[in-house]
Amino acid sequence: MNEQIDNSSPLSLSQALELIKTREGENFSKEKVNLAELQRLTGITRGKLRRLRRTVLQLQFYS
């Protein structure tokens, strides 16, 4: 895919996940997404992304 990403404006988390999902195709897993790549795309620190991933996975477990 020939995608142009403007590095001056970070993507939202959902946009970044969609971009990674299209790149990886069937191999995509939200639990195993590369946090360093998400950090580069969104500007959110890896620590915050780890905390968010734990929280979301716990919420999915309880629902």
XYZ file of N, CA and C in Angstrom:
189
model
N 0.833 -1.173 0.000
C 0.000 0.000 0.000
C 0.880 1.239 0.000
N 0.504 2.194 -0.805
C 1.231 3.450 -0.859
C 0.461 4.501 -0.080
N 0.659 4.499 1.240
C -0.058 5.424 2.093
C 0.867 6.546 2.508
N 0.362 7.741 2.502
C 1.110 8.892 2.969
C 0.601 9.249 4.357
N 1.511 9.301 5.310
C 1.142 9.685 6.665
C 1.853 10.986 6.976
N 1.092 11.974 7.394
C 1.655 13.252 7.783
C 2.193 13.108 9.200
N 3.520 13.117 9.356
C 4.126 12.895 10.664
C 3.923 14.056 11.619
N 3.461 15.194 11.140
C 3.281 16.332 12.030
C 2.004 16.222 12.855
N 1.052 15.435 12.409
C -0.198 15.293 13.171
C -0.392 13.832 13.569
N -0.391 13.556 14.882
C -0.566 12.173 15.323
C -1.973 11.668 15.056
N -2.064 10.373 14.838
C -3.351 9.730 14.594
C -4.040 9.443 15.921
N -5.347 9.292 15.875
C -6.059 8.840 17.066
C -5.744 7.359 17.253
N -6.019 6.850 18.428
C -5.729 5.459 18.724
C -6.494 4.528 17.790
N -7.754 4.832 17.535
C -8.552 3.966 16.653
C -8.038 4.019 15.216
N -7.610 5.196 14.755
C -7.052 5.311 13.406
C -5.750 4.526 13.292
N -4.908 4.612 14.322
C -3.635 3.894 14.309
C -3.865 2.386 14.309
N -4.830 1.916 15.111
C -5.126 0.483 15.141
C -5.665 0.007 13.795
N -6.492 0.812 13.148
C -7.005 0.450 11.825
C -5.870 0.372 10.801
N -4.923 1.313 10.872
C -3.787 1.311 9.960
C -2.938 0.071 10.153
N -2.659 -0.275 11.406
C -1.874 -1.473 11.700
C -2.640 -2.718 11.262
N -3.947 -2.715 11.477
C -4.787 -3.857 11.085
C -4.732 -4.079 9.576
N -4.775 -3.007 8.785
C -4.710 -3.155 7.335
C -3.331 -3.625 6.893
N -2.299 -3.219 7.594
C -0.936 -3.655 7.250
C -0.727 -5.134 7.547
N -1.221 -5.595 8.714
C -0.970 -6.968 9.142
C -1.984 -7.968 8.608
N -3.155 -7.515 8.242
C -4.170 -8.411 7.686
C -4.700 -9.382 8.720
N -4.702 -10.663 8.377
C -5.270 -11.691 9.249
C -4.426 -11.947 10.486
N -3.163 -11.533 10.477
C -2.281 -11.764 11.616
C -2.489 -10.759 12.742
N -3.414 -9.821 12.572
C -3.616 -8.755 13.555
C -4.245 -9.284 14.836
N -3.671 -8.871 15.961
C -4.218 -9.212 17.273
C -4.068 -7.993 18.170
N -5.176 -7.527 18.750
C -5.119 -6.356 19.634
C -4.244 -6.624 20.848
N -4.203 -7.871 21.306
C -3.410 -8.213 22.477
C -1.914 -8.183 22.191
N -1.528 -8.400 20.935
C -0.105 -8.492 20.591
C 0.370 -7.348 19.703
N -0.365 -6.229 19.681
C 0.014 -5.107 18.835
C 1.326 -4.504 19.347
N 2.157 -4.036 18.446
C 3.458 -3.463 18.781
C 3.250 -2.074 19.398
N 3.559 -1.957 20.688
C 3.324 -0.699 21.391
C 4.261 0.408 20.916
N 5.461 0.055 20.491
C 6.393 1.067 19.984
C 5.845 1.703 18.708
N 5.260 0.887 17.843
C 4.661 1.418 16.624
C 3.452 2.292 16.938
N 2.632 1.847 17.892
C 1.486 2.659 18.307
C 1.939 3.992 18.890
N 3.027 3.971 19.642
C 3.551 5.206 20.218
C 3.990 6.164 19.116
N 4.670 5.648 18.114
C 5.113 6.501 16.999
C 3.926 7.102 16.248
N 2.883 6.325 16.062
C 1.732 6.802 15.302
C 0.856 7.773 16.082
N 0.715 7.549 17.407
C -0.235 8.342 18.188
C 0.408 9.385 19.087
N 1.639 9.161 19.494
C 2.274 10.068 20.445
C 1.969 9.718 21.889
N 1.222 8.645 22.132
C 0.896 8.195 23.483
C 2.050 7.324 23.973
N 2.496 7.553 25.211
C 3.633 6.791 25.727
C 3.289 5.314 25.860
N 4.326 4.475 25.816
C 4.106 3.032 25.915
C 3.546 2.633 27.273
N 3.940 3.343 28.325
C 3.391 3.055 29.650
C 1.890 3.262 29.689
N 1.422 4.351 29.103
C -0.020 4.610 29.059
C -0.725 3.591 28.178
N -0.082 3.206 27.080
C -0.683 2.198 26.203
C -0.777 0.845 26.909
N 0.263 0.475 27.690
C 0.217 -0.779 28.452
C -0.931 -0.758 29.451
N -1.056 0.347 30.176
C -2.122 0.483 31.174
C -3.487 0.401 30.504
N -3.626 1.062 29.370
C -4.886 1.036 28.638
C -5.213 -0.376 28.164
N -4.206 -1.086 27.654
C -4.416 -2.455 27.179
C -4.866 -3.358 28.327
N -4.228 -3.246 29.507
C -4.636 -4.057 30.669
C -6.064 -3.745 31.070
N -6.408 -2.472 31.110
C -7.753 -2.048 31.530
C -8.811 -2.551 30.562
N -8.551 -2.394 29.280
C -9.525 -2.819 28.266
C -9.692 -4.331 28.287
N -8.602 -5.059 28.420
C -8.701 -6.529 28.466
C -9.461 -6.981 29.710
N -9.260 -6.291 30.834
C -10.010 -6.647 32.045
C -11.490 -6.355 31.865
N -11.809 -5.244 31.216
C -13.213 -4.899 30.975
C -13.878 -5.914 30.058
N -13.157 -6.372 29.033
C -13.716 -7.357 28.125
C -13.936 -8.686 28.837
N -13.056 -9.004 29.788
C -13.187 -10.256 30.530
C -14.443 -10.256 31.390
N -14.751 -9.106 32.015
C -15.898 -9.027 32.909
C -17.229 -8.837 32.186
N -17.228 -8.458 30.924
C -18.512 -8.249 30.257
C -19.009 -9.472 29.543
